[in-house]
Structures are given as C-alpha cells and as structure tokens.
PDB file of C-alpha atoms and ligand atoms in Angstrom:
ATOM      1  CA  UNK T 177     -29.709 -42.957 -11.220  1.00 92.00           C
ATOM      2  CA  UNK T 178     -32.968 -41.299 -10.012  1.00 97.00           C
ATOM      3  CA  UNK T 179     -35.633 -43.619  -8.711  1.00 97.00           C
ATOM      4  CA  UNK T 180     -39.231 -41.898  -8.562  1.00 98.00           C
ATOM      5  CA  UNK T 181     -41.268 -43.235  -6.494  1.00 98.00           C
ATOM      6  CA  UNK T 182     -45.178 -44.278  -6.355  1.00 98.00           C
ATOM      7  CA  UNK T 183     -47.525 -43.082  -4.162  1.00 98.00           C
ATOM      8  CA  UNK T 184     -47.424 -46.440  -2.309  1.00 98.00           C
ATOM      9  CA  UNK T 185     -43.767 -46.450  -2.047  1.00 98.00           C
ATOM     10  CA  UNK T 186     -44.071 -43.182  -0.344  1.00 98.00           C
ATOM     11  CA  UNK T 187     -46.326 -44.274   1.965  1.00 98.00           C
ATOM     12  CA  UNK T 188     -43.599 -47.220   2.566  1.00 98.00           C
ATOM     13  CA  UNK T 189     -40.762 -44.286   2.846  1.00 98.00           C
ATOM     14  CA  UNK T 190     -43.346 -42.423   5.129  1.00 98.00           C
ATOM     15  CA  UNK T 191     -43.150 -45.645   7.529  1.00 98.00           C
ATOM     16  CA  UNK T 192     -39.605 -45.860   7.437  1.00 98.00           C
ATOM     17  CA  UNK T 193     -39.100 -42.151   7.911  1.00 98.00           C
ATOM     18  CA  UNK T 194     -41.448 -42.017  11.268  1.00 98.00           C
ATOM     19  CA  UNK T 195     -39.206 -44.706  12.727  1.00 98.00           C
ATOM     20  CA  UNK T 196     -35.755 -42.626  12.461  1.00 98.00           C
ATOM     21  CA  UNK T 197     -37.578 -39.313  13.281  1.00 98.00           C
ATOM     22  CA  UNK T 198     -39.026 -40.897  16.402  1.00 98.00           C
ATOM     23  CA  UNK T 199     -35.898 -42.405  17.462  1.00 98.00           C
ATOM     24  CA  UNK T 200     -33.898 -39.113  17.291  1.00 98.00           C
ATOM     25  CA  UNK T 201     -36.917 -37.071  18.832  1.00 98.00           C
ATOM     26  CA  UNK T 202     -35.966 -39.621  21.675  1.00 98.00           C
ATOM     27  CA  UNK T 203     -32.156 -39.085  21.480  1.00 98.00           C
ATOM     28  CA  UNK T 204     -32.271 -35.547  21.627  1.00 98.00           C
ATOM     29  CA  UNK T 205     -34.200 -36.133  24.954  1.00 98.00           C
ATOM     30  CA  UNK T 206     -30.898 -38.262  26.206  1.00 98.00           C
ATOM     31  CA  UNK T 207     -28.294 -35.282  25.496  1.00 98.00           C
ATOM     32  CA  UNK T 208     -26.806 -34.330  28.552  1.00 98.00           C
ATOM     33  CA  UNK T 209     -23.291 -34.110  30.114  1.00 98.00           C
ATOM     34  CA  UNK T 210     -21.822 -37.655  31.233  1.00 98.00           C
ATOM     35  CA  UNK T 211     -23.419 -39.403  28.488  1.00 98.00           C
ATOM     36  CA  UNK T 212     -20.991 -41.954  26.476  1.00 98.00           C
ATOM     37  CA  UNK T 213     -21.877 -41.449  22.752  1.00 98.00           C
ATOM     38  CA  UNK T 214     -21.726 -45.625  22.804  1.00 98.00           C
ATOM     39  CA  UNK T 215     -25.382 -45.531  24.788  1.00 98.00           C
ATOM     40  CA  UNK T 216     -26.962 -43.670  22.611  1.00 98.00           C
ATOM     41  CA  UNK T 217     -25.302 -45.728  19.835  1.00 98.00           C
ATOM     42  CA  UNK T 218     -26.833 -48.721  21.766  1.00 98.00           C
ATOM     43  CA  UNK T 219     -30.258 -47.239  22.728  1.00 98.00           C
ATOM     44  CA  UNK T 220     -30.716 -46.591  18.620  1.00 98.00           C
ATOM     45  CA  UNK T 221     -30.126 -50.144  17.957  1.00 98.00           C
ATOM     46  CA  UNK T 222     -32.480 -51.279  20.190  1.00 98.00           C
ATOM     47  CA  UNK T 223     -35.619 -48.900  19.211  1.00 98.00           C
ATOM     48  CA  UNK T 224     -34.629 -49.927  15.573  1.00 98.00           C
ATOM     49  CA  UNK T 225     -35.125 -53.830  16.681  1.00 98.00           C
ATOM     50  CA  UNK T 226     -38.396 -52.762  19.044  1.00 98.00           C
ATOM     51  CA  UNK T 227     -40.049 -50.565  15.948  1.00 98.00           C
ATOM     52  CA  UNK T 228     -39.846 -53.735  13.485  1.00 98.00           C
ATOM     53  CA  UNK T 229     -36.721 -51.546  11.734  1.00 98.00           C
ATOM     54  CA  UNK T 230     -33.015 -52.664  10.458  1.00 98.00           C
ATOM     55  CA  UNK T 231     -30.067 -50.066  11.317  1.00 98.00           C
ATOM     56  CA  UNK T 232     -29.400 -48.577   8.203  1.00 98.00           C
ATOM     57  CA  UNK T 233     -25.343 -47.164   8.635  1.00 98.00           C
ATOM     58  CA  UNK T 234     -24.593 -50.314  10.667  1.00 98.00           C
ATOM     59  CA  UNK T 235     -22.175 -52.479   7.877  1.00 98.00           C
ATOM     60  CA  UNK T 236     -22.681 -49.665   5.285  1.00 98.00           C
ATOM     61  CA  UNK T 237     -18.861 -49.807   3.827  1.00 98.00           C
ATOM     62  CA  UNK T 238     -18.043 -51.366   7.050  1.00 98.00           C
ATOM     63  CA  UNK T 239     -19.252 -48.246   9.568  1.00 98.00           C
ATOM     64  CA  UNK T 240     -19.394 -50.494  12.690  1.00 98.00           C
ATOM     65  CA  UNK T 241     -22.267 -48.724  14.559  1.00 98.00           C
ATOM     66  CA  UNK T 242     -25.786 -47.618  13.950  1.00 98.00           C
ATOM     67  CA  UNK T 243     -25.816 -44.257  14.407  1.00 99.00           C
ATOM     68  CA  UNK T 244     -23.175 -41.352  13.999  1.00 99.00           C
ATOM     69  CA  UNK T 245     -22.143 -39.084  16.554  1.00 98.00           C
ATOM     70  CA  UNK T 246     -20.131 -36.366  15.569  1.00 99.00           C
ATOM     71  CA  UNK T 247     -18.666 -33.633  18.272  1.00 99.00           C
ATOM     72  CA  UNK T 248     -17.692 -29.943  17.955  1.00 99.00           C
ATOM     73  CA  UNK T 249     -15.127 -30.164  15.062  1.00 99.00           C
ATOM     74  CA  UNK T 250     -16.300 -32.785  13.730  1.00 99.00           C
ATOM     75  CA  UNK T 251     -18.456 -32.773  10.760  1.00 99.00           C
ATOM     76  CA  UNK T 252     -19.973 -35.962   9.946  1.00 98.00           C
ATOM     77  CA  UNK T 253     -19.724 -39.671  10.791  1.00 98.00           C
ATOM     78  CA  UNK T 254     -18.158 -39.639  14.059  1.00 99.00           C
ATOM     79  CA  UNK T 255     -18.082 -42.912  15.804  1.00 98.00           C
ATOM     80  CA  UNK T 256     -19.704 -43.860  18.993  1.00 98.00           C
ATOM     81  CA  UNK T 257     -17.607 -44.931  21.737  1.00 98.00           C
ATOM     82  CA  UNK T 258     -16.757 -44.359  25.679  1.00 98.00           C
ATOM     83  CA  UNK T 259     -16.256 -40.666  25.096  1.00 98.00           C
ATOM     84  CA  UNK T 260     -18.677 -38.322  27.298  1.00 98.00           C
ATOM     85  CA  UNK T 261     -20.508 -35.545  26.469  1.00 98.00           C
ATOM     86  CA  UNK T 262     -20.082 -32.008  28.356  1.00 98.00           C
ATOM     87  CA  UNK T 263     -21.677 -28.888  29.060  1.00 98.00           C
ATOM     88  CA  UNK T 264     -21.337 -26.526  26.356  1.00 98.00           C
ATOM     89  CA  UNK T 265     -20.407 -29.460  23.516  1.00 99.00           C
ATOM     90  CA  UNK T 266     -22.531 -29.181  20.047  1.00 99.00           C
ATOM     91  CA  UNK T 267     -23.730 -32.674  18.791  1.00 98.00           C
ATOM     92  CA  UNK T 268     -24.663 -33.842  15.509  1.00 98.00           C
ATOM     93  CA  UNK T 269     -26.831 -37.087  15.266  1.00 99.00           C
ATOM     94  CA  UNK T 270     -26.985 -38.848  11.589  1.00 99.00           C
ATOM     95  CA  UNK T 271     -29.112 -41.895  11.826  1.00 99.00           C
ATOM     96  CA  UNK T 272     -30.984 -44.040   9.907  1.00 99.00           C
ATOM     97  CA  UNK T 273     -33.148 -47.296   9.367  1.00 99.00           C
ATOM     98  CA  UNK T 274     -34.591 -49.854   6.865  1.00 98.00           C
ATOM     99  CA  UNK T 275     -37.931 -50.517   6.902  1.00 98.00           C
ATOM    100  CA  UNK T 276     -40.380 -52.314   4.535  1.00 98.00           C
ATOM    101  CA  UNK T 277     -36.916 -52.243   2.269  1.00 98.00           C
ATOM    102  CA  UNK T 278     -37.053 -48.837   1.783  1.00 98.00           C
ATOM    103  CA  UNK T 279     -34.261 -46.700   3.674  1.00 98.00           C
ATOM    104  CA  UNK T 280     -34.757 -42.962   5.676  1.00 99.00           C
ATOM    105  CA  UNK T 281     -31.836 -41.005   7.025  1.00 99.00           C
ATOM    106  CA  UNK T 282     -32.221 -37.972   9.065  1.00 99.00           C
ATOM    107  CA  UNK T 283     -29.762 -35.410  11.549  1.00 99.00           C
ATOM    108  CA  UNK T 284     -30.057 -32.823  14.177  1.00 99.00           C
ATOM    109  CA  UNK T 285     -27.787 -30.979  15.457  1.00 99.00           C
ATOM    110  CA  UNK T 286     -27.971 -30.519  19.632  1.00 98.00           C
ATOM    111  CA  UNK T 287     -26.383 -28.733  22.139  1.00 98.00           C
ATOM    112  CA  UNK T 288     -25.014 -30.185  25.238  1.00 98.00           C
ATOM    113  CA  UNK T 289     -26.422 -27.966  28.390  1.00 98.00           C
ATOM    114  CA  UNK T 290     -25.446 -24.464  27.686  1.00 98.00           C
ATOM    115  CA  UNK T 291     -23.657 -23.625  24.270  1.00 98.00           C
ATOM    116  CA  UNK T 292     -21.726 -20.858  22.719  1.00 98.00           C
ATOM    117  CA  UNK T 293     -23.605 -18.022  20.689  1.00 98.00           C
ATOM    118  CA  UNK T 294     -21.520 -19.173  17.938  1.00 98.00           C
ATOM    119  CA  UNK T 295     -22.286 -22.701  18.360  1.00 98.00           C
ATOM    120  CA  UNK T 296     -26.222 -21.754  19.049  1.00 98.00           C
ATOM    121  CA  UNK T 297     -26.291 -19.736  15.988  1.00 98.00           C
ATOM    122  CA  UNK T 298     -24.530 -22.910  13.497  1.00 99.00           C
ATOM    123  CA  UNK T 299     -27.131 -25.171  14.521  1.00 98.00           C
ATOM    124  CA  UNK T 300     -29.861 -22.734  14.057  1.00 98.00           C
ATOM    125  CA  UNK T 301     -28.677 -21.709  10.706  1.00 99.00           C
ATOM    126  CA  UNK T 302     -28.226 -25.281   9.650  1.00 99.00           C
ATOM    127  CA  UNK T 303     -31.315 -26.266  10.229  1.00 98.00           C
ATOM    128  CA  UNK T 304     -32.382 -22.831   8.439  1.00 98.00           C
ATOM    129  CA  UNK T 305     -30.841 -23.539   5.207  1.00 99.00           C
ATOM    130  CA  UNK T 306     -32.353 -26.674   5.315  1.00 99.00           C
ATOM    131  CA  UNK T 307     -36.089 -25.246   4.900  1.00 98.00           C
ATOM    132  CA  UNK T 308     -34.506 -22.753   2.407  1.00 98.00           C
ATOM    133  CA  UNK T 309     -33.464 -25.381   0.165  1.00 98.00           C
ATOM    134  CA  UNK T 310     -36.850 -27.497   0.770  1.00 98.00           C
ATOM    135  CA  UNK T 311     -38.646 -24.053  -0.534  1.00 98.00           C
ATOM    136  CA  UNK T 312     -37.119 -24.984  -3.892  1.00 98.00           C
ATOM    137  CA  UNK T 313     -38.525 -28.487  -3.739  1.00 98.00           C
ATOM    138  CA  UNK T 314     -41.424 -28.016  -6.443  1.00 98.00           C
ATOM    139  CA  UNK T 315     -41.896 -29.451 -10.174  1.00 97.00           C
ATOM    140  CA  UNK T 316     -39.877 -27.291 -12.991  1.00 94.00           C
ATOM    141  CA  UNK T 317     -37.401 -26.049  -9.936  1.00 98.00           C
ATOM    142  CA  UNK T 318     -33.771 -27.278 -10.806  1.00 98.00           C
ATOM    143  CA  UNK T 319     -31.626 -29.838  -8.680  1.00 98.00           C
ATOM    144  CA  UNK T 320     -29.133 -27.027  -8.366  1.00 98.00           C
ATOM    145  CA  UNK T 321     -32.443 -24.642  -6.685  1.00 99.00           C
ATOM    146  CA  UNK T 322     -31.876 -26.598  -3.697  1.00 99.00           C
ATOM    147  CA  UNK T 323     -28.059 -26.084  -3.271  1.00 99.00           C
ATOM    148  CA  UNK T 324     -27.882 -22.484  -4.013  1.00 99.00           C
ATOM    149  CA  UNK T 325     -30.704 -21.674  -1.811  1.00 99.00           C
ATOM    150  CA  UNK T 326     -28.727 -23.648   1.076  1.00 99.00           C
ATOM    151  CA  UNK T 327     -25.733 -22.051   0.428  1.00 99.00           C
ATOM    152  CA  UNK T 328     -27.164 -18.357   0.006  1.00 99.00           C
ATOM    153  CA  UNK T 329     -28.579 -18.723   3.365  1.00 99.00           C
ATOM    154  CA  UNK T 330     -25.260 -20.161   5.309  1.00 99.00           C
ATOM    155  CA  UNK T 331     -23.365 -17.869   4.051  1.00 99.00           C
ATOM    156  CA  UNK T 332     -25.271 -14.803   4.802  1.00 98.00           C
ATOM    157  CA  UNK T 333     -24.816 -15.871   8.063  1.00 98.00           C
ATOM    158  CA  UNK T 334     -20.947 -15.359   7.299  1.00 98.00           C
ATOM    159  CA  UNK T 335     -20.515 -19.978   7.807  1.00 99.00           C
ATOM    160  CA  UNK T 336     -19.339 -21.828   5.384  1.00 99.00           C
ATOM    161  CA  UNK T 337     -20.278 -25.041   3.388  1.00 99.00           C
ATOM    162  CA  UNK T 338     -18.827 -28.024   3.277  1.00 98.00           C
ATOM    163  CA  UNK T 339     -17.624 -29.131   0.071  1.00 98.00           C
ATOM    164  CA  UNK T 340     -16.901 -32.705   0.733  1.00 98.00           C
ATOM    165  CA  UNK T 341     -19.913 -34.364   1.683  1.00 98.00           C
ATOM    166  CA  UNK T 342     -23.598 -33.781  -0.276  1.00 98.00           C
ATOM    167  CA  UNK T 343     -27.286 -34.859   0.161  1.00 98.00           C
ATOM    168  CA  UNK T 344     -28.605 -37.712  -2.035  1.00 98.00           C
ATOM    169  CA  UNK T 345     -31.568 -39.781  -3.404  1.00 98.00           C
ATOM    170  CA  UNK T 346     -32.867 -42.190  -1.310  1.00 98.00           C
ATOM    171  CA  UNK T 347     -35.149 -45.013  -1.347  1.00 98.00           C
ATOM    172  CA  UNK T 348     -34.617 -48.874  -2.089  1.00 98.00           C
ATOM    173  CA  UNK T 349     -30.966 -47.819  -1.725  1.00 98.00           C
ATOM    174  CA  UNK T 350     -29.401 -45.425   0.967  1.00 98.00           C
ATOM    175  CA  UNK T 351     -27.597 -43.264  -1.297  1.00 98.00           C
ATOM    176  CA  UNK T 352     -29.566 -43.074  -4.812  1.00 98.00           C
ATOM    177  CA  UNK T 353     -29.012 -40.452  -7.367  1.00 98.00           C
ATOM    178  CA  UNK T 354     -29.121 -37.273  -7.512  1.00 98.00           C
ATOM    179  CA  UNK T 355     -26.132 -36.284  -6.092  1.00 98.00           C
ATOM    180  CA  UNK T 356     -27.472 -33.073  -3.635  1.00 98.00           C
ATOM    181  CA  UNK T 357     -24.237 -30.082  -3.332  1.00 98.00           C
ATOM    182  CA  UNK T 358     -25.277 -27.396  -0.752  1.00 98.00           C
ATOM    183  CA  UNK T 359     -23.598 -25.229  -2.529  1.00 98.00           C
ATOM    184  CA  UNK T 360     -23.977 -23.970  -6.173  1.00 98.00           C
ATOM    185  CA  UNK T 361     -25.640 -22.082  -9.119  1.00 98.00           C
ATOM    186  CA  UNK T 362     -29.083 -22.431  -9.451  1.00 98.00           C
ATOM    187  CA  UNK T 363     -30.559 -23.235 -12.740  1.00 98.00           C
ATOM    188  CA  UNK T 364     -28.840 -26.613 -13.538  1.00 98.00           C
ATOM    189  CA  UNK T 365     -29.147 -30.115 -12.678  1.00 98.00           C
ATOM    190  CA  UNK T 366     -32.009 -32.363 -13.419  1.00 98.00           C
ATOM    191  CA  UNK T 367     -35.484 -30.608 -13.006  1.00 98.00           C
ATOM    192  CA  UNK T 368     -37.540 -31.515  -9.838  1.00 98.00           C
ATOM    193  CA  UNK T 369     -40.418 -34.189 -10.624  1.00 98.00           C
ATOM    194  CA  UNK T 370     -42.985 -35.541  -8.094  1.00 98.00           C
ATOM    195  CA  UNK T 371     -41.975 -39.292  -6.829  1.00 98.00           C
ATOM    196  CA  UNK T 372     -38.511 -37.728  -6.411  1.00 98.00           C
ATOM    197  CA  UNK T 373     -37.191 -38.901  -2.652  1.00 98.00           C
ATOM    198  CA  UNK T 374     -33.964 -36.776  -1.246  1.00 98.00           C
ATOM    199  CA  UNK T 375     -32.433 -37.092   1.694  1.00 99.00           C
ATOM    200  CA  UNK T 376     -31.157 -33.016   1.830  1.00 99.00           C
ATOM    201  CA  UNK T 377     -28.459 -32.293   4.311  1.00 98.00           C
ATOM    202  CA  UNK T 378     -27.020 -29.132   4.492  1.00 99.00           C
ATOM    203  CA  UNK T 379     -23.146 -29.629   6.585  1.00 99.00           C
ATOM    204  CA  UNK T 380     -21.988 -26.586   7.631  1.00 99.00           C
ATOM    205  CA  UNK T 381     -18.701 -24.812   9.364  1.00 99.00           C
ATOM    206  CA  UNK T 382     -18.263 -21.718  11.460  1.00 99.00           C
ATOM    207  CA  UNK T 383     -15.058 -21.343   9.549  1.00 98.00           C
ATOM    208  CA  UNK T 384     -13.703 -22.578   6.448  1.00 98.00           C
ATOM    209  CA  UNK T 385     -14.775 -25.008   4.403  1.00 98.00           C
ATOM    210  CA  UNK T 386     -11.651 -27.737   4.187  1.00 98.00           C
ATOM    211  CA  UNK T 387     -12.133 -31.348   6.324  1.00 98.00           C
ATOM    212  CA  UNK T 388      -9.953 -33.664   7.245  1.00 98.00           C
ATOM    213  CA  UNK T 389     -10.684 -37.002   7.831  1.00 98.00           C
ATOM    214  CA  UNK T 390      -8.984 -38.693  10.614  1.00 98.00           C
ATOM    215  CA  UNK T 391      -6.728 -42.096  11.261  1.00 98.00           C
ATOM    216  CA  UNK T 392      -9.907 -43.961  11.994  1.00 98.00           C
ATOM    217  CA  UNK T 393     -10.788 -43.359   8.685  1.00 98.00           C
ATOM    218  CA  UNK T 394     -14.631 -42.264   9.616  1.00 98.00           C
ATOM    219  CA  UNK T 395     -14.695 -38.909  11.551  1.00 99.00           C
ATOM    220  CA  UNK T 396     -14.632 -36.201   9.347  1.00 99.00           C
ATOM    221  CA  UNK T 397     -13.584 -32.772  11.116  1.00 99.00           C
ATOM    222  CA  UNK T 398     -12.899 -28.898   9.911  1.00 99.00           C
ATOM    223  CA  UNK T 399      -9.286 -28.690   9.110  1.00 98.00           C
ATOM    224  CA  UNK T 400      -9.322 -25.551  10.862  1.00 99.00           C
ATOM    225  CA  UNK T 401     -11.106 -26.715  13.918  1.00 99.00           C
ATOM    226  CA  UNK T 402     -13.701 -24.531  13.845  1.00 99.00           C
ATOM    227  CA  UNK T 403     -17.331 -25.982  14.760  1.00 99.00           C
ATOM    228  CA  UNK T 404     -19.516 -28.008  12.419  1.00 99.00           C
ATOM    229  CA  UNK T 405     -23.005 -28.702  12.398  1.00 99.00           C
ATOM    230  CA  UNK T 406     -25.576 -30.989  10.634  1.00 99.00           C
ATOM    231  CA  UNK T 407     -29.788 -31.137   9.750  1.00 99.00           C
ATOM    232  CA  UNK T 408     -30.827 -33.253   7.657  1.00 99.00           C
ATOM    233  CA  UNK T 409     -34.422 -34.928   6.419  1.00 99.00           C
ATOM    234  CA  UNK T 410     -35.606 -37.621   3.961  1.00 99.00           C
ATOM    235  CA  UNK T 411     -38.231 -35.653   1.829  1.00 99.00           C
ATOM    236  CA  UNK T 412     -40.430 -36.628  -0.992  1.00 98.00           C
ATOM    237  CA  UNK T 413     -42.354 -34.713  -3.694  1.00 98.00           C
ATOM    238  CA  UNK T 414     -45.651 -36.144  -3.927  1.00 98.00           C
ATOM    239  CA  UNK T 415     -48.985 -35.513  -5.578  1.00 94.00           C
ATOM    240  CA  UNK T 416     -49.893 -33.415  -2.423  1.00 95.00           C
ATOM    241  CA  UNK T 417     -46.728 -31.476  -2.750  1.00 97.00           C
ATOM    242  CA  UNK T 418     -43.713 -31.913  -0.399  1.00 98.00           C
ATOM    243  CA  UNK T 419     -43.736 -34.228   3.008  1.00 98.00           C
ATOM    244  CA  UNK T 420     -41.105 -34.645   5.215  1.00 98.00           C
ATOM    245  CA  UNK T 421     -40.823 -38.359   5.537  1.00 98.00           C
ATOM    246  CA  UNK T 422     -38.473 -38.166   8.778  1.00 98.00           C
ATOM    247  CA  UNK T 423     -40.322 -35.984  11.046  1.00 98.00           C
ATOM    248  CA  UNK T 424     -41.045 -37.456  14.328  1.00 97.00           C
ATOM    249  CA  UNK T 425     -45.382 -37.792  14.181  1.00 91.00           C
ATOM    250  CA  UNK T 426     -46.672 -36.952  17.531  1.00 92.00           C
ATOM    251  CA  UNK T 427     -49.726 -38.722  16.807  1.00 95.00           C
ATOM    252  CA  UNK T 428     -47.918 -41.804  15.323  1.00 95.00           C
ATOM    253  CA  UNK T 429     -48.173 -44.801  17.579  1.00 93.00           C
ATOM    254  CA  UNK T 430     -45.924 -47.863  16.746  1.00 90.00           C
TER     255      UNK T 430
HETATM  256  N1  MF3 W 197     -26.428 -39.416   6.464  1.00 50.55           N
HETATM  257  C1  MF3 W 197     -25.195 -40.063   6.080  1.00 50.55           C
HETATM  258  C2  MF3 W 197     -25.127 -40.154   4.581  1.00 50.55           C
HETATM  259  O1  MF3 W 197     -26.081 -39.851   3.932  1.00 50.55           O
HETATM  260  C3  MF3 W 197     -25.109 -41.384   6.705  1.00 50.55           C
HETATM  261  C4  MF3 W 197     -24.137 -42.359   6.160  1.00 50.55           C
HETATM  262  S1  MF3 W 197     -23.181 -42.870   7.459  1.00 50.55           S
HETATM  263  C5  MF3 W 197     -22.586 -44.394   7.100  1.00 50.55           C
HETATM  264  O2  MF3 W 197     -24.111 -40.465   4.007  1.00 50.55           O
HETATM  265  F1  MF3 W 197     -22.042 -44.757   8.166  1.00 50.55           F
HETATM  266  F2  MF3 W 197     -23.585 -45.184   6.826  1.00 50.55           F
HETATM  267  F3  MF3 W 197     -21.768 -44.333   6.088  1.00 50.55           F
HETATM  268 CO1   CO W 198     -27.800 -38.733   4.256  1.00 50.55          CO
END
C-alpha cells in the first residue's frame, strides 16, 4: 500500500533521515584498511542511541546487527563481523534508524584506500543512476520513470542491474509500497503524487545480473563474482518539490 505523507510527517521523516545521513557521513570517515566491519557495526549502534534514534535493520526478520556491510561481491546485506577491510576493497554501507516512529534508510558505496578503475567507476555510476532516477521524481511521472531512468543509465555504462532486490516506500513502516525495480519500461506503475516517501536504491553489478545468497542466509553476492555496488536515499515529494530526507545537513546540530 502507498502511504502519502503530510507535510508534518515529512518534517518527522526529515528528522529521521538527518540521523542515518549523519551517521554514514561519519562511517565513511572510518573506512580504512584493518577495520573489522563489527566496529563500525558497533559505532552505528551507539550514534543511533546518542542521536535519540532506534536501529532500524537490527531484529528486522531477525538481521542480528544494525547496519549492513557488504564487500566486493557482495551485493546487499552483508553481515558485520571480525572480518577486516583492505586496500583496494569496495564497501557498501545500508543503514538505517527509527525516529519519531517514522523509519529512513540510506547506502553509499566506499572504497577502501586505493580501488580499481572498474570498482571506481561502479560506485560512481551507482550513485549516478541514482540522481537519474530522482530526475523522474515529479507529479504525473510514472513509478516505472524512476526504474527505467536507473537502468538506462547503468547500463550505458555497460553494468548490470540487479534483479533481485528493489527500492520501496517508506515511512511508519521500513518497507511500504510501492515496490521500486531499477530496471524497467517507463510509462507504468502508479503515477508520482506529492506526500509520496521512497527509499530509491539502485544495486548494481560489473557483470551479470544473477545473485546468490549464501549459507548464512543474509549476504547476497553476484553469482559470477563480479563487483557490486549500492546508493541509496530516503526521498520525499513535497509541496516544495523533491528533498532528500537522508542527506547528511552540515548545518544540522543534534
Ligand atoms: N536498505 C535495505 C532494504 O531496504 C535494508 C534492509 S536490511 C535488513 O531492504 F537487515 F533490515 F533486512
Ligand atoms: Co532500502
């Protein structure tokens, strides 16, 4: 179902959205060779508590940490543990809080020291597609807008998308309708209406498309093993037009 949203709630959704922006703003700042992914799980949890905010992933259908930390290969929902990051690894951090009730869930993709061209260029054309598709965020667009102006732009970079996982509503509820495909025709879907709240989150591969998801039933990875990466932001269409609920305010002070 899709929950539009009041001007007040946004401003709730706005509160919630500094938080995780702010956090991973601080995050990025940590990634460096030698750093176990389970410190940076640890250091999230605490500026959630410190900022007044809940750990949104933390429970969700039993995902025992608070952020995600996914490696390389892997595509989404990697778990924190004593594993170390190293020079020339690319990073994806998915993370989000409650605050207020209202949920916001954000990723960046980073790279650890000095990357690969290919790796450089997946996280730059990640985060690419993602302000492609937010161009189609306006009233009378289509849903489908969105997704086809992700995928046009991943795949002129010869990537792929990733089928298996898609971008959602958000709001009172971490994963609201609609349903968000990076990939797709434009033209369909429901049409675009102020008060709507998406989390978009383009997932994209240097090779093909298929994932795997492994024995620890989280960690998602390219069956292929090529390199994944991950942007994502909580966005809302508001009187004003669109605001990106997630990005870290410079001039926001807890
Ligand atoms: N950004 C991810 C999503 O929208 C976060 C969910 S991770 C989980 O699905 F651990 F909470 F499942
Ligand atoms: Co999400």
């Amino acid at each position: 179902m899709i929950v539009l949203k009041s001007e007040a709630e946004i401003a709730m959704m706005r509160e919630s959205g500094r938080r995780v922006g702010r956090i991973l703003t601080e995050l990025r700042e940590m990634i460096k060779p030698g750093v176990e992914t389970r410190e940076l799980d640890r250091y999230a949890e605490k500026r959630t508590l410190e900022l007044g905010a809940i750990p949104a992933f933390k429970g969700y259908n039993g995902y025992p940490a608070s952020l995600c930390i996914s490696i390389n290969e892997e595509i989404v929902h990697g778990i924190p543990s004593s594993r170390r990051l190293k020079e020339g690894d690319l990073v994806s951090l998915d993370f989000g809080v409650i605050y207020g009730g209202f949920y916001g869930d954000a990723a960046i993709t980073v790279p650890v020291g000095e990357v690969s061209e290919e790796a450089r260029r997946l996280m730059e054309v990640a985060e690419k597609s993602f302000y492609r598709g937010l161009e189609q965020l306006k009233e009378g667009n289509h849903l489908s807008d969105i997704s086809a102006a992700i995928q046009a732009e991943v795949e002129k970079a010869g990537f792929s998308v990733i089928r298996d996982f898609v971008g959602h509503g958000i709001g009172r509820e971490l994963h609201e309708g609609p349903q968000i495909p990076n990939f797709g025709q434009p033209g369909h879907g429901p049409k675009l209406k102020k008060g709507m709240t998406l989390a978009i989150e383009p997932m994209i591969a240097a090779g093909h498309y298929e994932v795997v998801i492994l024995s620890d039933d989280w960690t998602a990875v390219t069956r292929d093993g090529s390199l994944a990466a991950h942007f994502e932001h909580s966005v809302a269409l508001t009187e004003s037009g669109v605001e990106i609920l997630t990005a870290d305010d410079k001039d926001w002070r807890p």
